[in-house]
mmCIF file of C-alpha atoms in Angstrom:
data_model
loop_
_atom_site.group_PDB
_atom_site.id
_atom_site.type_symbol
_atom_site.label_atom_id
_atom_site.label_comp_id
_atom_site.label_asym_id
_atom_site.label_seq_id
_atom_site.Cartn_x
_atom_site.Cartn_y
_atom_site.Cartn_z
ATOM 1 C CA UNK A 149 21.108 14.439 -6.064
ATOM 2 C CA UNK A 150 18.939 11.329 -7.711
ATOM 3 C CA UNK A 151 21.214 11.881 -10.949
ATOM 4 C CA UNK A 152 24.057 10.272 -8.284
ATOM 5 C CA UNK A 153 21.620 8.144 -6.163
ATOM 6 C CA UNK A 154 20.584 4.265 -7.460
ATOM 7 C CA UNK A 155 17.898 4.900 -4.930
ATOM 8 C CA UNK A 156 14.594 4.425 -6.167
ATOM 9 C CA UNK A 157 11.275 5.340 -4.683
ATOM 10 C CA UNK A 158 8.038 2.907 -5.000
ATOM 11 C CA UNK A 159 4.662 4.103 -3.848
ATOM 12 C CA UNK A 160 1.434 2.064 -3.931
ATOM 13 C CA UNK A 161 -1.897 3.697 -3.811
ATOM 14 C CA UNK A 162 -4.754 1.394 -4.954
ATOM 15 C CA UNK A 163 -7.711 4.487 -4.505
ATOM 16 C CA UNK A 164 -8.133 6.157 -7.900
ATOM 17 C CA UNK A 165 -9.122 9.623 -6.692
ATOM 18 C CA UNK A 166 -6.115 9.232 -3.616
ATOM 19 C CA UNK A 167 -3.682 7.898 -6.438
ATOM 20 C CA UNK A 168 -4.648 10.692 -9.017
ATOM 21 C CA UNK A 169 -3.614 12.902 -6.045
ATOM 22 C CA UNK A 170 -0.556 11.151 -5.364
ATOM 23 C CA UNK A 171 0.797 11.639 -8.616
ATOM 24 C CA UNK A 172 -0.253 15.301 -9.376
ATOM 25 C CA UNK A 173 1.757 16.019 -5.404
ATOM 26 C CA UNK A 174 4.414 14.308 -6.436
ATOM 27 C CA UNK A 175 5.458 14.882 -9.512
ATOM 28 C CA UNK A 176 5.182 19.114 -8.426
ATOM 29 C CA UNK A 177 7.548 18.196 -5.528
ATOM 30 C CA UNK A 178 10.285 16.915 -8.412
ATOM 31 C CA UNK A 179 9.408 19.512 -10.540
ATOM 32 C CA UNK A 180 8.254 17.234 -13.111
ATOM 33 C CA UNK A 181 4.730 16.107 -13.997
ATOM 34 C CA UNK A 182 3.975 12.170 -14.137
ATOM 35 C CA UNK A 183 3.602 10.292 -17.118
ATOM 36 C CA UNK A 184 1.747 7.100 -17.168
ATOM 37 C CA UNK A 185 3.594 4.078 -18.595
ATOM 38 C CA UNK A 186 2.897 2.283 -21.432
ATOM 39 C CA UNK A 187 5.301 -0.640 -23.004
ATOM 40 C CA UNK A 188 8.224 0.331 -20.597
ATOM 41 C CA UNK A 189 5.959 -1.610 -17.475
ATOM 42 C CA UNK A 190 3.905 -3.087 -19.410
ATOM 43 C CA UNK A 191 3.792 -6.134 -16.375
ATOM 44 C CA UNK A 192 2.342 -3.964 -14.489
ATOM 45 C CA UNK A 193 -1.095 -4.669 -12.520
ATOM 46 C CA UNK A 194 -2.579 -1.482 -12.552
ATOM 47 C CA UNK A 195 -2.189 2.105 -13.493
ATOM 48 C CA UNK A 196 1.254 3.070 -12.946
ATOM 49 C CA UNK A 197 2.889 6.338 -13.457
ATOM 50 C CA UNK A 198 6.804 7.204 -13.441
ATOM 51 C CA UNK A 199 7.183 10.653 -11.753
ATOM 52 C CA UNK A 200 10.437 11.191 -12.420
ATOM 53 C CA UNK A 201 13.653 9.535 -14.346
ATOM 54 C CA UNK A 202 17.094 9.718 -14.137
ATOM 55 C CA UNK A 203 19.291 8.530 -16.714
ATOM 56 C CA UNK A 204 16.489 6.610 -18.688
ATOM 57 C CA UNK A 205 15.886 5.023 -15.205
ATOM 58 C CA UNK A 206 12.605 5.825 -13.449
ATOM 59 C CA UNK A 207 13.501 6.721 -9.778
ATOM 60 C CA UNK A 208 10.291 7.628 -8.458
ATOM 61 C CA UNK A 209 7.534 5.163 -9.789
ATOM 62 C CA UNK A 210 4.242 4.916 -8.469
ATOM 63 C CA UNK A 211 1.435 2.300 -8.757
ATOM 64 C CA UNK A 212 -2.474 2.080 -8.510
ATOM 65 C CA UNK A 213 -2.849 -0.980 -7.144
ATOM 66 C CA UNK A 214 -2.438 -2.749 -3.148
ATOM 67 C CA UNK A 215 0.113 -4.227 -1.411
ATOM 68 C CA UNK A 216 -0.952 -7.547 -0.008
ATOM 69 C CA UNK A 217 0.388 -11.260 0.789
ATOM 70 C CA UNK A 218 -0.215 -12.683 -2.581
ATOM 71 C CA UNK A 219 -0.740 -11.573 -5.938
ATOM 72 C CA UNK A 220 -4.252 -11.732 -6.415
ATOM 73 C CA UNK A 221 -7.736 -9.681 -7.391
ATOM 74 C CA UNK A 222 -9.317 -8.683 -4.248
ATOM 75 C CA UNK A 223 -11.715 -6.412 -3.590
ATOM 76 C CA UNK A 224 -11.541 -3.166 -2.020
ATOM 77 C CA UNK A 225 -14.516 -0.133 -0.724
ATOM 78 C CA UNK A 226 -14.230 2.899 1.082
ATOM 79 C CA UNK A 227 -15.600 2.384 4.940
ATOM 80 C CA UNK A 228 -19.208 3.591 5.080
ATOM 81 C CA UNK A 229 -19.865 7.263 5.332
ATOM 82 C CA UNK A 230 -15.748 8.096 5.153
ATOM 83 C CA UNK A 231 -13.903 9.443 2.676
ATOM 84 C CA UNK A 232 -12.134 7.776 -0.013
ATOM 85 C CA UNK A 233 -8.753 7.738 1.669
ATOM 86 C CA UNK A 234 -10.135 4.956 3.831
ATOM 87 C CA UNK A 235 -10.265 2.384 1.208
ATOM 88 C CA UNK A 236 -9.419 -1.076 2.643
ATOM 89 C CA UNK A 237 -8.893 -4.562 1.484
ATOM 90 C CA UNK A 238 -10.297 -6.055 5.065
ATOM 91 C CA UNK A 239 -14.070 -7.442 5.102
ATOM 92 C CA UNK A 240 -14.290 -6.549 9.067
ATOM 93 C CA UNK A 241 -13.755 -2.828 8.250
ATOM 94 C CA UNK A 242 -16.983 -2.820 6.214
ATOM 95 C CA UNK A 243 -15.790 -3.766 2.507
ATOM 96 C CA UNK A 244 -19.170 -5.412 0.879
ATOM 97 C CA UNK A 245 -18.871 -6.720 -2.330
ATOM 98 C CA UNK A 246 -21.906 -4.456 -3.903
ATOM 99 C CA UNK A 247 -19.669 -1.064 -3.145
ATOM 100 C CA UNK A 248 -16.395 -2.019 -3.587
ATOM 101 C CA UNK A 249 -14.641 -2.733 -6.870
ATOM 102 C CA UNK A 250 -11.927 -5.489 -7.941
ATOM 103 C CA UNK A 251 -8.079 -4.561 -7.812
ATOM 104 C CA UNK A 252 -5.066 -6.951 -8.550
ATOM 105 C CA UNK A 253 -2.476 -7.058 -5.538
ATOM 106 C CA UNK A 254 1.169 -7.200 -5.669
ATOM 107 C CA UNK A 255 3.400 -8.130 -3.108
ATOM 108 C CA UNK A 256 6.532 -6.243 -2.245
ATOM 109 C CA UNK A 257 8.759 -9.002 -2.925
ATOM 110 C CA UNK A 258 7.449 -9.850 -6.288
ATOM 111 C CA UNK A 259 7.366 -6.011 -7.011
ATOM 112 C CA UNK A 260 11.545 -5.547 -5.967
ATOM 113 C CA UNK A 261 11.948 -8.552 -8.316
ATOM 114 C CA UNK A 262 10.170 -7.626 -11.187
ATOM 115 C CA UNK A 263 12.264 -4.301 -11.295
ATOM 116 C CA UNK A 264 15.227 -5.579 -10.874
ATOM 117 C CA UNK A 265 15.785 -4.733 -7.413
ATOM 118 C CA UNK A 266 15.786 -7.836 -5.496
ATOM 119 C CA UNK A 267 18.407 -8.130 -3.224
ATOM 120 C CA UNK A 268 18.272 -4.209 -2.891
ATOM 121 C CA UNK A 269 18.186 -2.454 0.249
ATOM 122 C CA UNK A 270 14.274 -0.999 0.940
ATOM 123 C CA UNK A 271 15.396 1.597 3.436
ATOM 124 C CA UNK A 272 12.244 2.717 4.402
ATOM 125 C CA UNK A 273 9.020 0.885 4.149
ATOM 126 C CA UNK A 274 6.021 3.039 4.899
ATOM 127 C CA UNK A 275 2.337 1.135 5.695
ATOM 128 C CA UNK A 276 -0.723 2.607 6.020
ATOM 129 C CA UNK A 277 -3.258 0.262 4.956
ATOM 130 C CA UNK A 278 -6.405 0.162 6.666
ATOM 131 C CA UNK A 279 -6.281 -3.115 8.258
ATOM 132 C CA UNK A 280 -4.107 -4.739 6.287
ATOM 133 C CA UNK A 281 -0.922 -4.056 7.479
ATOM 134 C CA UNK A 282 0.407 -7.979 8.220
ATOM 135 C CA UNK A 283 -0.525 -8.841 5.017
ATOM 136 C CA UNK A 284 1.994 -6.638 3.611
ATOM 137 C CA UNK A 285 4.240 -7.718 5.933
ATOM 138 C CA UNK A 286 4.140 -10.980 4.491
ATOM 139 C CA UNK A 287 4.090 -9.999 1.099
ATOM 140 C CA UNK A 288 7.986 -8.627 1.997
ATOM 141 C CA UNK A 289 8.878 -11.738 4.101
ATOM 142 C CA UNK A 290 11.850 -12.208 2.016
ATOM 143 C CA UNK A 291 13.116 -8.400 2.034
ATOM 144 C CA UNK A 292 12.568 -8.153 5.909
ATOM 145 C CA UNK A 293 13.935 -11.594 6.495
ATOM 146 C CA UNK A 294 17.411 -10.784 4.830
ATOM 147 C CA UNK A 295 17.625 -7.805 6.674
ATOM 148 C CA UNK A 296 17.158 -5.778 4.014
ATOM 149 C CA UNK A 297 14.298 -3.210 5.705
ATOM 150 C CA UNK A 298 15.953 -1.676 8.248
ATOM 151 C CA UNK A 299 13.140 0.770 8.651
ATOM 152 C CA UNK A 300 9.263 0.186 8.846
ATOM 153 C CA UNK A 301 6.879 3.044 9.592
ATOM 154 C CA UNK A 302 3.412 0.910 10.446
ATOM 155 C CA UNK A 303 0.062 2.600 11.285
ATOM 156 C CA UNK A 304 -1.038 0.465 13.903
ATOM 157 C CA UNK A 305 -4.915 1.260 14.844
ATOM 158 C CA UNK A 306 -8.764 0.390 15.297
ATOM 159 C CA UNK A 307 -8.761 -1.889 11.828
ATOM 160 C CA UNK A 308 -6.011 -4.300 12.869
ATOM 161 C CA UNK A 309 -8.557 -6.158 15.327
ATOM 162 C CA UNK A 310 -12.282 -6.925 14.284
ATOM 163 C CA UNK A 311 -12.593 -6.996 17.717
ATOM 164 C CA UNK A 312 -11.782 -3.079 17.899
ATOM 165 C CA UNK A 313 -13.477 -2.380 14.695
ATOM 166 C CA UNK A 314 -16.673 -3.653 15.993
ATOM 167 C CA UNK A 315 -16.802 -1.603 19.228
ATOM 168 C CA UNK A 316 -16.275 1.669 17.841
ATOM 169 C CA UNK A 317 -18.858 1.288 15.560
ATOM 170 C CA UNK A 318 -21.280 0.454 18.568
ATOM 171 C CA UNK A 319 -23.206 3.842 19.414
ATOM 172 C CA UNK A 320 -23.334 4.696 22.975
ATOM 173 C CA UNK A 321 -21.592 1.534 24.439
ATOM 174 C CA UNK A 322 -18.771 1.499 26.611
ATOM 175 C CA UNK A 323 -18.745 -2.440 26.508
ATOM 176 C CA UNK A 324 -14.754 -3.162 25.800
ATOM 177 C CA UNK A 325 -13.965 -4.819 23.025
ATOM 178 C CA UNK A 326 -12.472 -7.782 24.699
ATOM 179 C CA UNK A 327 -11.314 -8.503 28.710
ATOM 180 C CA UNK A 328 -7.634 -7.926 27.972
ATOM 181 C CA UNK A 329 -5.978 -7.113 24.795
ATOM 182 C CA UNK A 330 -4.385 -10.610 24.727
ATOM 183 C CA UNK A 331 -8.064 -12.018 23.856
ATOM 184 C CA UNK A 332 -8.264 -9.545 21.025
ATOM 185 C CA UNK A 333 -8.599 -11.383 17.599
ATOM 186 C CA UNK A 334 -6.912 -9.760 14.560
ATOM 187 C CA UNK A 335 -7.134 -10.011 10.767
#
């Protein structure tokens, strides 16, 4: 089926352990284990790994590194006492500088172009970021704007409001977060 298909699939996973996952699920689900690139995407931030080619073409390509607004290092930590598939970009969801570590963000727009794919339908684009979920948004302003997304799948939860974030941590407090959720302030 991809041998007829100029679909391609993009994932972005910026946790190492979560990534290193990622790839090994993958590439058992195409039958074909990852290899990490080397001069082929070689302007690449981050690890990247193609899973699977077609044609000399890599169709499923995945990358270690954030989506975000801008291209730019950032810093990024697991929330306190959670696993490390809760890795966020957002300072209100408990990132601290002394845990986390520095990763280089790409945007989804500068991503499509750098492959070759701008102007390319996205036909599904998935977000589950911790938080950071508008600033990915952003970071595809030009894709969704020309009507080229027709789908988005966004987790939409506690880290999108500091507001939110900040009362569940509270232990035995039923004090809202704000009076109505119109008040509530978001990243």
């Amino acid at each position: 089926l991809w041998n007829e298909s100029s679909a391609m699939i993009l994932g972005f996973e910026p946790g190492v352990h979560p990534f290193s996952r990622l790839k090994n699920f993958i590439g058992k689900a195409v039958g074909r284990p990852a290899r990490d690139c080397t001069a082929d995407c070689a302007d690449d931030a981050g690890s990247t790994a193609n899973v699977a080619s077609a044609d000399g073409q890599p169709w499923v390509v995945l990358r270690n590194t954030p989506l975000s607004d801008t291209e730019r290092t950032v810093q990024i930590a697991n929330s306190p006492g959670a696993g490390d598939n809760t890795a966020s970009l957002e300072r209100n969801y408990g990132v601290a500088s002394d845990r986390g570590r520095e990763v280089r963000a790409v945007t989804l727009d500068n991503e499509l172009r750098r492959r070759g794919l701008d102007g390319r339908e996205v036909l599904l684009l998935k977000v589950d970021v911790e938080g950071h979920e508008l600033a990915v948004l952003r970071g595809a302003d030009k894709a969704i704007g020309e009507g080229r997304v027709p789908f988005i799948l966004l987790e939409y939860g506690d880290k999108m409001s500091p507001a939110i974030w900040g009362a569940m941590k509270r232990r035995n407090d039923a004090t809202p977060a704000a009076p109505t959720p119109a008040l509530l302030e978001g990243p």
